[in-house]
Short mmCIF file of N, CA and C and ligand atoms in Angstrom, two decimals:
data_model
loop_
_atom_site.label_atom_id
_atom_site.label_comp_id
_atom_site.label_asym_id
_atom_site.label_seq_id
_atom_site.Cartn_x
_atom_site.Cartn_y
_atom_site.Cartn_z
N UNK G 15 89.12 113.37 61.27
CA UNK G 15 90.57 113.51 61.12
C UNK G 15 91.23 112.13 61.06
N UNK G 16 92.19 112.01 60.17
CA UNK G 16 92.85 110.70 60.03
C UNK G 16 93.91 110.51 61.11
N UNK G 17 94.00 109.25 61.62
CA UNK G 17 95.03 108.96 62.60
C UNK G 17 96.31 108.55 61.89
N UNK G 18 97.41 109.11 62.36
CA UNK G 18 98.70 108.81 61.72
C UNK G 18 99.75 108.56 62.79
N UNK G 19 100.61 107.58 62.54
CA UNK G 19 101.67 107.25 63.50
C UNK G 19 102.97 107.03 62.75
N UNK G 20 104.05 107.26 63.47
CA UNK G 20 105.38 107.04 62.88
C UNK G 20 106.05 105.88 63.61
N UNK G 21 106.71 105.01 62.86
CA UNK G 21 107.45 103.90 63.47
C UNK G 21 108.93 104.11 63.12
N UNK G 22 109.69 104.69 64.07
CA UNK G 22 111.08 104.99 63.79
C UNK G 22 112.00 103.84 64.20
N UNK G 23 113.12 103.73 63.52
CA UNK G 23 114.10 102.72 63.91
C UNK G 23 115.31 102.76 63.01
N UNK G 24 116.28 101.95 63.39
CA UNK G 24 117.49 101.85 62.57
C UNK G 24 117.26 100.82 61.46
N UNK G 25 116.56 99.76 61.81
CA UNK G 25 116.17 98.72 60.85
C UNK G 25 117.35 98.20 60.03
N UNK G 26 118.44 97.85 60.71
CA UNK G 26 119.65 97.42 60.01
C UNK G 26 120.05 96.00 60.42
N UNK G 27 119.44 94.99 59.87
CA UNK G 27 118.41 95.03 58.84
C UNK G 27 116.99 94.99 59.44
N UNK G 28 116.02 95.27 58.57
CA UNK G 28 114.59 95.18 58.91
C UNK G 28 114.26 93.70 59.06
N UNK G 29 113.73 93.31 60.23
CA UNK G 29 113.48 91.89 60.51
C UNK G 29 111.98 91.56 60.44
N UNK G 30 111.68 90.29 60.57
CA UNK G 30 110.27 89.88 60.62
C UNK G 30 109.58 90.39 61.89
N UNK G 31 110.37 90.68 62.93
CA UNK G 31 109.82 91.28 64.15
C UNK G 31 109.34 92.70 63.86
N UNK G 32 110.18 93.48 63.15
CA UNK G 32 109.77 94.83 62.74
C UNK G 32 108.51 94.76 61.87
N UNK G 33 108.53 93.82 60.92
CA UNK G 33 107.38 93.67 60.00
C UNK G 33 106.10 93.37 60.77
N UNK G 34 106.22 92.53 61.78
CA UNK G 34 105.07 92.18 62.62
C UNK G 34 104.47 93.44 63.26
N UNK G 35 105.36 94.33 63.75
CA UNK G 35 104.90 95.57 64.39
C UNK G 35 104.23 96.49 63.36
N UNK G 36 104.83 96.59 62.16
CA UNK G 36 104.23 97.45 61.11
C UNK G 36 102.82 96.96 60.78
N UNK G 37 102.65 95.63 60.65
CA UNK G 37 101.33 95.07 60.33
C UNK G 37 100.32 95.45 61.39
N UNK G 38 100.72 95.32 62.66
CA UNK G 38 99.79 95.64 63.75
C UNK G 38 99.44 97.12 63.74
N UNK G 39 100.46 97.96 63.52
CA UNK G 39 100.22 99.41 63.52
C UNK G 39 99.31 99.80 62.35
N UNK G 40 99.52 99.16 61.19
CA UNK G 40 98.74 99.49 59.99
C UNK G 40 97.27 99.11 60.16
N UNK G 41 97.02 98.17 61.07
CA UNK G 41 95.64 97.75 61.32
C UNK G 41 94.94 98.70 62.30
N UNK G 42 95.72 99.51 63.00
CA UNK G 42 95.14 100.41 64.01
C UNK G 42 95.01 101.84 63.48
N UNK G 43 96.07 102.30 62.78
CA UNK G 43 96.11 103.70 62.33
C UNK G 43 95.74 103.81 60.85
N UNK G 44 95.20 104.99 60.48
CA UNK G 44 94.86 105.21 59.07
C UNK G 44 96.12 105.23 58.22
N UNK G 45 97.18 105.81 58.79
CA UNK G 45 98.43 105.87 58.04
C UNK G 45 99.61 105.62 58.98
N UNK G 46 100.59 104.85 58.51
CA UNK G 46 101.80 104.59 59.30
C UNK G 46 103.01 104.99 58.46
N UNK G 47 103.85 105.84 59.05
CA UNK G 47 105.10 106.23 58.38
C UNK G 47 106.23 105.45 59.04
N UNK G 48 106.87 104.58 58.28
CA UNK G 48 108.03 103.86 58.81
C UNK G 48 109.24 104.72 58.47
N UNK G 49 109.97 105.16 59.51
CA UNK G 49 111.04 106.14 59.30
C UNK G 49 112.40 105.58 59.69
N UNK G 50 113.28 105.50 58.71
CA UNK G 50 114.63 104.97 58.94
C UNK G 50 115.53 106.10 59.42
N UNK G 51 116.14 105.87 60.57
CA UNK G 51 117.01 106.89 61.16
C UNK G 51 118.35 106.94 60.43
N UNK G 52 118.68 108.11 59.92
CA UNK G 52 119.97 108.33 59.27
C UNK G 52 121.02 108.46 60.38
N UNK G 53 122.17 107.83 60.20
CA UNK G 53 123.24 107.88 61.21
C UNK G 53 122.92 107.10 62.48
N UNK G 54 121.91 106.23 62.43
CA UNK G 54 121.57 105.44 63.61
C UNK G 54 122.62 104.38 63.91
N UNK G 55 123.16 103.78 62.87
CA UNK G 55 124.17 102.73 63.07
C UNK G 55 125.52 103.26 62.62
N UNK G 56 126.54 102.95 63.41
CA UNK G 56 127.88 103.46 63.09
C UNK G 56 128.42 102.81 61.82
N UNK G 57 128.35 101.48 61.78
CA UNK G 57 128.83 100.77 60.60
C UNK G 57 127.69 99.93 60.07
N UNK G 58 126.77 100.54 59.34
CA UNK G 58 125.58 99.80 58.91
C UNK G 58 125.89 98.73 57.88
N UNK G 59 125.12 97.65 57.89
CA UNK G 59 125.34 96.65 56.84
C UNK G 59 124.65 97.11 55.56
N UNK G 60 123.59 97.88 55.69
CA UNK G 60 122.94 98.47 54.51
C UNK G 60 122.89 99.98 54.69
N UNK G 61 123.10 100.71 53.60
CA UNK G 61 122.99 102.17 53.66
C UNK G 61 121.52 102.54 53.90
N UNK G 62 121.28 103.79 54.28
CA UNK G 62 119.90 104.24 54.52
C UNK G 62 119.09 104.09 53.23
N UNK G 63 119.70 104.45 52.10
CA UNK G 63 118.99 104.35 50.80
C UNK G 63 118.61 102.89 50.52
N UNK G 64 119.53 101.97 50.80
CA UNK G 64 119.23 100.55 50.58
C UNK G 64 118.09 100.09 51.48
N UNK G 65 118.16 100.51 52.75
CA UNK G 65 117.11 100.10 53.69
C UNK G 65 115.75 100.67 53.28
N UNK G 66 115.73 101.94 52.88
CA UNK G 66 114.47 102.55 52.46
C UNK G 66 113.90 101.78 51.26
N UNK G 67 114.77 101.45 50.32
CA UNK G 67 114.25 100.76 49.14
C UNK G 67 113.80 99.33 49.47
N UNK G 68 114.51 98.65 50.37
CA UNK G 68 114.08 97.31 50.80
C UNK G 68 112.73 97.37 51.53
N UNK G 69 112.60 98.36 52.39
CA UNK G 69 111.35 98.49 53.15
C UNK G 69 110.18 98.81 52.24
N UNK G 70 110.46 99.69 51.24
CA UNK G 70 109.39 100.05 50.30
C UNK G 70 108.91 98.80 49.57
N UNK G 71 109.85 97.96 49.17
CA UNK G 71 109.47 96.75 48.44
C UNK G 71 108.66 95.82 49.34
N UNK G 72 109.16 95.60 50.54
CA UNK G 72 108.48 94.60 51.37
C UNK G 72 107.17 95.12 51.98
N UNK G 73 107.01 96.45 52.04
CA UNK G 73 105.78 97.00 52.62
C UNK G 73 104.79 97.45 51.54
N UNK G 74 105.11 97.15 50.30
CA UNK G 74 104.23 97.51 49.17
C UNK G 74 102.79 97.01 49.35
N UNK G 75 102.59 95.80 49.90
CA UNK G 75 101.21 95.32 50.05
C UNK G 75 100.35 96.16 51.01
N UNK G 76 100.98 97.01 51.82
CA UNK G 76 100.21 97.78 52.79
C UNK G 76 99.98 99.20 52.26
N UNK G 77 98.76 99.43 51.78
CA UNK G 77 98.44 100.69 51.10
C UNK G 77 98.57 101.90 52.03
N UNK G 78 98.41 101.70 53.33
CA UNK G 78 98.46 102.85 54.25
C UNK G 78 99.82 103.01 54.94
N UNK G 79 100.85 102.34 54.40
CA UNK G 79 102.19 102.45 54.99
C UNK G 79 103.14 103.17 54.03
N UNK G 80 103.86 104.17 54.56
CA UNK G 80 104.85 104.90 53.77
C UNK G 80 106.22 104.72 54.40
N UNK G 81 107.26 104.82 53.59
CA UNK G 81 108.62 104.68 54.11
C UNK G 81 109.40 105.96 53.84
N UNK G 82 110.07 106.44 54.88
CA UNK G 82 110.87 107.66 54.75
C UNK G 82 112.16 107.49 55.54
N UNK G 83 113.05 108.47 55.43
CA UNK G 83 114.21 108.49 56.32
C UNK G 83 114.23 109.85 57.00
N UNK G 84 114.88 109.91 58.16
CA UNK G 84 114.97 111.20 58.85
C UNK G 84 116.28 111.29 59.60
N UNK G 85 116.67 112.53 59.84
CA UNK G 85 117.92 112.79 60.54
C UNK G 85 117.62 113.60 61.79
N UNK G 86 118.45 113.48 62.80
CA UNK G 86 118.27 114.31 63.99
C UNK G 86 117.27 113.74 64.96
N UNK G 87 116.64 114.62 65.72
CA UNK G 87 115.73 114.18 66.78
C UNK G 87 114.37 113.77 66.22
N UNK G 88 113.87 112.65 66.72
CA UNK G 88 112.55 112.18 66.29
C UNK G 88 111.49 113.24 66.59
N UNK G 89 111.59 113.84 67.79
CA UNK G 89 110.59 114.85 68.19
C UNK G 89 110.53 116.00 67.18
N UNK G 90 111.68 116.44 66.71
CA UNK G 90 111.71 117.53 65.72
C UNK G 90 111.10 117.08 64.40
N UNK G 91 111.45 115.86 64.01
CA UNK G 91 110.91 115.36 62.74
C UNK G 91 109.39 115.21 62.81
N UNK G 92 108.90 114.74 63.96
CA UNK G 92 107.45 114.58 64.12
C UNK G 92 106.74 115.92 64.08
N UNK G 93 107.35 116.94 64.68
CA UNK G 93 106.75 118.28 64.63
C UNK G 93 106.69 118.76 63.19
N UNK G 94 107.79 118.55 62.47
CA UNK G 94 107.85 118.98 61.07
C UNK G 94 106.79 118.27 60.22
N UNK G 95 106.56 116.99 60.53
CA UNK G 95 105.62 116.19 59.74
C UNK G 95 104.19 116.26 60.31
N UNK G 96 104.05 116.96 61.43
CA UNK G 96 102.75 117.07 62.10
C UNK G 96 102.19 115.70 62.52
N UNK G 97 103.05 114.90 63.13
CA UNK G 97 102.67 113.57 63.64
C UNK G 97 102.88 113.57 65.16
N UNK G 98 101.90 113.05 65.91
CA UNK G 98 102.01 113.07 67.38
C UNK G 98 102.22 111.70 68.01
N UNK G 99 102.03 110.65 67.24
CA UNK G 99 102.12 109.31 67.82
C UNK G 99 103.32 108.55 67.25
N UNK G 100 104.14 108.01 68.16
CA UNK G 100 105.26 107.17 67.74
C UNK G 100 105.00 105.74 68.18
N UNK G 101 105.29 104.81 67.31
CA UNK G 101 105.13 103.38 67.63
C UNK G 101 106.50 102.83 68.02
N UNK G 102 106.53 102.02 69.06
CA UNK G 102 107.75 101.28 69.39
C UNK G 102 107.34 99.84 69.69
N UNK G 103 108.25 98.93 69.41
CA UNK G 103 107.97 97.52 69.69
C UNK G 103 108.52 97.14 71.05
N UNK G 104 107.77 96.35 71.79
CA UNK G 104 108.26 95.86 73.08
C UNK G 104 108.31 94.35 73.02
N UNK G 105 109.52 93.81 73.05
CA UNK G 105 109.66 92.36 72.97
C UNK G 105 109.51 91.71 74.33
N UNK G 106 110.17 92.30 75.31
CA UNK G 106 110.17 91.71 76.65
C UNK G 106 110.41 92.82 77.65
N UNK G 107 110.37 92.46 78.92
CA UNK G 107 110.59 93.46 79.97
C UNK G 107 111.95 94.11 79.79
N UNK G 108 112.91 93.36 79.24
CA UNK G 108 114.25 93.90 79.05
C UNK G 108 114.27 95.13 78.15
N UNK G 109 113.31 95.25 77.23
CA UNK G 109 113.24 96.43 76.36
C UNK G 109 112.72 97.65 77.10
N UNK G 110 112.00 97.40 78.19
CA UNK G 110 111.20 98.46 78.81
C UNK G 110 112.03 99.63 79.31
N UNK G 111 113.15 99.32 79.99
CA UNK G 111 113.92 100.39 80.61
C UNK G 111 114.41 101.40 79.57
N UNK G 112 114.96 100.87 78.49
CA UNK G 112 115.47 101.72 77.41
C UNK G 112 114.33 102.50 76.75
N UNK G 113 113.25 101.79 76.45
CA UNK G 113 112.11 102.42 75.77
C UNK G 113 111.45 103.49 76.66
N UNK G 114 111.43 103.21 77.95
CA UNK G 114 110.87 104.12 78.95
C UNK G 114 111.66 105.45 78.93
N UNK G 115 112.98 105.32 78.89
CA UNK G 115 113.84 106.52 78.84
C UNK G 115 113.56 107.34 77.59
N UNK G 116 113.51 106.64 76.46
CA UNK G 116 113.29 107.34 75.19
C UNK G 116 111.93 108.02 75.19
N UNK G 117 110.90 107.28 75.62
CA UNK G 117 109.54 107.82 75.58
C UNK G 117 109.42 109.07 76.46
N UNK G 118 110.01 109.02 77.66
CA UNK G 118 109.93 110.18 78.54
C UNK G 118 110.74 111.36 78.01
N UNK G 119 111.90 111.05 77.43
CA UNK G 119 112.71 112.12 76.86
C UNK G 119 111.96 112.77 75.71
N UNK G 120 111.36 111.94 74.86
CA UNK G 120 110.61 112.48 73.73
C UNK G 120 109.45 113.34 74.21
N UNK G 121 108.81 112.92 75.26
CA UNK G 121 107.67 113.68 75.78
C UNK G 121 108.13 115.03 76.35
N UNK G 122 109.35 115.01 76.89
CA UNK G 122 109.92 116.26 77.40
C UNK G 122 110.21 117.21 76.24
N UNK G 123 110.69 116.62 75.14
CA UNK G 123 111.04 117.44 73.97
C UNK G 123 109.81 117.91 73.19
N UNK G 124 108.76 117.06 73.24
CA UNK G 124 107.56 117.39 72.48
C UNK G 124 106.35 117.03 73.33
N UNK G 125 105.74 118.03 73.91
CA UNK G 125 104.70 117.82 74.92
C UNK G 125 103.48 117.02 74.43
N UNK G 126 103.13 117.21 73.16
CA UNK G 126 101.92 116.56 72.66
C UNK G 126 102.19 115.19 72.05
N UNK G 127 103.35 114.64 72.37
CA UNK G 127 103.72 113.36 71.75
C UNK G 127 103.34 112.17 72.63
N UNK G 128 102.79 111.14 72.01
CA UNK G 128 102.50 109.90 72.72
C UNK G 128 103.29 108.76 72.09
N UNK G 129 103.79 107.86 72.93
CA UNK G 129 104.46 106.67 72.40
C UNK G 129 103.53 105.49 72.64
N UNK G 130 103.25 104.75 71.58
CA UNK G 130 102.38 103.57 71.69
C UNK G 130 103.25 102.33 71.53
N UNK G 131 103.17 101.45 72.52
CA UNK G 131 103.97 100.22 72.46
C UNK G 131 103.13 99.06 71.94
N UNK G 132 103.69 98.34 71.00
CA UNK G 132 103.00 97.17 70.46
C UNK G 132 103.87 95.94 70.69
N UNK G 133 103.22 94.83 70.99
CA UNK G 133 103.95 93.57 71.20
C UNK G 133 103.90 92.73 69.93
N UNK G 134 105.05 92.17 69.56
CA UNK G 134 105.03 91.29 68.39
C UNK G 134 104.50 89.92 68.78
N UNK G 135 104.28 89.10 67.78
CA UNK G 135 103.94 87.70 68.02
C UNK G 135 105.07 87.07 68.86
N UNK G 136 104.71 86.13 69.73
CA UNK G 136 105.69 85.54 70.65
C UNK G 136 106.91 84.98 69.91
N UNK G 137 106.70 84.51 68.67
CA UNK G 137 107.82 83.88 67.97
C UNK G 137 108.90 84.88 67.55
N UNK G 138 108.62 86.17 67.67
CA UNK G 138 109.63 87.16 67.30
C UNK G 138 110.23 87.87 68.51
N UNK G 139 109.88 87.43 69.71
CA UNK G 139 110.35 88.17 70.88
C UNK G 139 111.86 88.03 71.08
N UNK G 140 112.47 87.05 70.47
CA UNK G 140 113.92 86.85 70.62
C UNK G 140 114.71 87.63 69.56
N UNK G 141 114.00 88.12 68.54
CA UNK G 141 114.66 88.58 67.33
C UNK G 141 115.10 90.04 67.39
N UNK G 142 116.38 90.29 67.12
CA UNK G 142 116.87 91.66 67.01
C UNK G 142 117.75 91.75 65.77
N UNK G 143 117.94 92.96 65.27
CA UNK G 143 118.83 93.14 64.12
C UNK G 143 120.24 92.68 64.48
N UNK G 144 120.64 92.93 65.72
CA UNK G 144 121.98 92.54 66.17
C UNK G 144 122.14 91.02 66.12
N UNK G 145 121.11 90.30 66.57
CA UNK G 145 121.16 88.82 66.54
C UNK G 145 121.32 88.34 65.10
N UNK G 146 120.55 88.95 64.20
CA UNK G 146 120.62 88.54 62.78
C UNK G 146 122.04 88.76 62.26
N UNK G 147 122.59 89.94 62.57
CA UNK G 147 123.94 90.25 62.08
C UNK G 147 124.97 89.28 62.64
N UNK G 148 124.83 88.95 63.93
CA UNK G 148 125.76 88.02 64.57
C UNK G 148 125.69 86.63 63.94
N UNK G 149 124.46 86.11 63.85
CA UNK G 149 124.25 84.77 63.31
C UNK G 149 124.78 84.70 61.88
N UNK G 150 124.43 85.72 61.09
CA UNK G 150 124.82 85.72 59.67
C UNK G 150 126.34 85.81 59.53
N UNK G 151 126.96 86.65 60.34
CA UNK G 151 128.42 86.84 60.20
C UNK G 151 129.19 85.56 60.55
N UNK G 152 128.56 84.67 61.31
CA UNK G 152 129.22 83.40 61.63
C UNK G 152 128.69 82.26 60.78
N UNK G 153 128.01 82.61 59.71
CA UNK G 153 127.56 81.58 58.76
C UNK G 153 126.34 80.81 59.20
N UNK G 154 125.63 81.31 60.21
CA UNK G 154 124.44 80.60 60.71
C UNK G 154 123.23 80.81 59.82
N UNK G 155 122.20 80.04 60.11
CA UNK G 155 120.98 80.05 59.32
C UNK G 155 120.09 81.22 59.75
N UNK G 156 119.75 82.08 58.79
CA UNK G 156 118.92 83.24 59.15
C UNK G 156 117.51 83.14 58.56
N UNK G 157 117.20 81.93 58.07
CA UNK G 157 115.88 81.70 57.48
C UNK G 157 114.79 82.06 58.49
N UNK G 158 113.72 82.65 58.01
CA UNK G 158 112.57 83.04 58.83
C UNK G 158 112.82 84.23 59.76
N UNK G 159 114.03 84.82 59.69
CA UNK G 159 114.29 85.99 60.53
C UNK G 159 114.00 87.28 59.79
N UNK G 160 114.16 87.24 58.46
CA UNK G 160 114.04 88.46 57.66
C UNK G 160 112.97 88.31 56.59
N UNK G 161 112.36 89.43 56.17
CA UNK G 161 111.48 89.36 55.01
C UNK G 161 112.30 88.85 53.82
N UNK G 162 111.64 88.16 52.90
CA UNK G 162 112.35 87.49 51.79
C UNK G 162 113.29 88.41 51.02
N UNK G 163 112.80 89.60 50.68
CA UNK G 163 113.64 90.48 49.85
C UNK G 163 114.86 91.00 50.61
N UNK G 164 114.74 91.17 51.93
CA UNK G 164 115.88 91.65 52.73
C UNK G 164 116.92 90.53 52.83
N UNK G 165 116.44 89.30 53.03
CA UNK G 165 117.36 88.16 53.10
C UNK G 165 118.10 88.00 51.77
N UNK G 166 117.34 88.14 50.68
CA UNK G 166 117.93 88.03 49.34
C UNK G 166 119.03 89.07 49.15
N UNK G 167 118.76 90.31 49.56
CA UNK G 167 119.73 91.39 49.41
C UNK G 167 120.98 91.14 50.25
N UNK G 168 120.77 90.62 51.46
CA UNK G 168 121.89 90.33 52.37
C UNK G 168 122.82 89.31 51.72
N UNK G 169 122.21 88.28 51.15
CA UNK G 169 123.00 87.21 50.52
C UNK G 169 123.66 87.72 49.24
N UNK G 170 122.94 88.57 48.50
CA UNK G 170 123.50 89.11 47.25
C UNK G 170 124.73 89.98 47.55
N UNK G 171 124.63 90.82 48.58
CA UNK G 171 125.72 91.76 48.89
C UNK G 171 126.86 91.08 49.64
N UNK G 172 126.51 90.23 50.61
CA UNK G 172 127.55 89.68 51.50
C UNK G 172 127.84 88.20 51.26
N UNK G 173 127.11 87.58 50.36
CA UNK G 173 127.38 86.17 50.06
C UNK G 173 126.53 85.24 50.89
N UNK G 174 126.34 84.00 50.41
CA UNK G 174 125.42 83.07 51.06
C UNK G 174 126.06 82.25 52.14
P1 ADP Z 13 116.48 101.37 67.39
O1 ADP Z 13 117.89 101.41 66.93
O2 ADP Z 13 115.76 102.69 67.35
O3 ADP Z 13 116.23 100.60 68.67
P2 ADP Z 13 115.57 99.11 65.90
O4 ADP Z 13 115.58 99.05 64.43
O5 ADP Z 13 116.48 98.19 66.61
O6 ADP Z 13 115.76 100.61 66.24
O7 ADP Z 13 114.10 98.87 66.44
C1 ADP Z 13 113.04 99.74 66.16
C2 ADP Z 13 111.89 99.40 67.06
O8 ADP Z 13 111.43 98.09 66.78
C3 ADP Z 13 112.19 99.42 68.55
O9 ADP Z 13 111.05 99.90 69.23
C4 ADP Z 13 112.43 97.98 68.89
O10 ADP Z 13 112.12 97.71 70.24
C5 ADP Z 13 111.43 97.33 67.96
N1 ADP Z 13 111.80 95.94 67.64
C6 ADP Z 13 112.99 95.47 67.22
N2 ADP Z 13 112.95 94.13 67.03
C7 ADP Z 13 111.68 93.75 67.34
C8 ADP Z 13 111.00 92.51 67.38
N3 ADP Z 13 111.60 91.35 67.10
N4 ADP Z 13 109.71 92.51 67.75
C9 ADP Z 13 109.10 93.67 68.07
N5 ADP Z 13 109.67 94.87 68.08
C10 ADP Z 13 110.95 94.92 67.72
#
C-alpha cells in the first residue's frame, strides 16, 4: 500500500520554509498532497487560485507532490480523500502550543488521523508568511524568503 500524506496550510504566500517541509515530506511519503485552505486568510495577498497555480509551478520538479485546495474542516477533507496523515511544520517551541491544539482537535474529529511534525532547516525557523508580508509591505528585502516564482508574482502584482 502506498503511503500518502497531506500538507495543509494557508500558504499566503508560500515561503521557502514551506518548500523545505514539502521536500522533506516528499522524501518520506510515496505521495504528498499540498492543500491550500480556502477562506484561511481574511484578506489574502493572493487568491486561492493564484496560490494553487504558484505552488503547482514551484512544485513541478517533485513527481510525487500534488497541489489542491479544500474548504471546511481538514478532518472531513482527509476522510473524503482517504488520507490519514497530516504534515505540519514545527519551527520552534513557540509553534508547539498551537499545533498541539490543532493536532488533538483533529484526532478528536477523526480517530484514525495522525499528525506528523517535520522541522525545517535552521535557516528557515524565523520565516513566516506574516513576516514576509510585513517586510514586503514596508519595502524591505524579501530575497531568499520565497521561491523564485512566488517572489516574481508578488513583485508583478504589488510592485517592486
Ligand atoms: P496555517 O495558516 O494553517 O498555520 P501556514 O501556511 O502559516 O498555515 O503554515 C502551514 C504549515 O507550515 C504550519 O504547520 C506551519 O507551522 C508550517 N510552517 C510555516 N512556516 C514554516 C517554516 N518557515 N518552516 C517550517 N514550517 C513552517
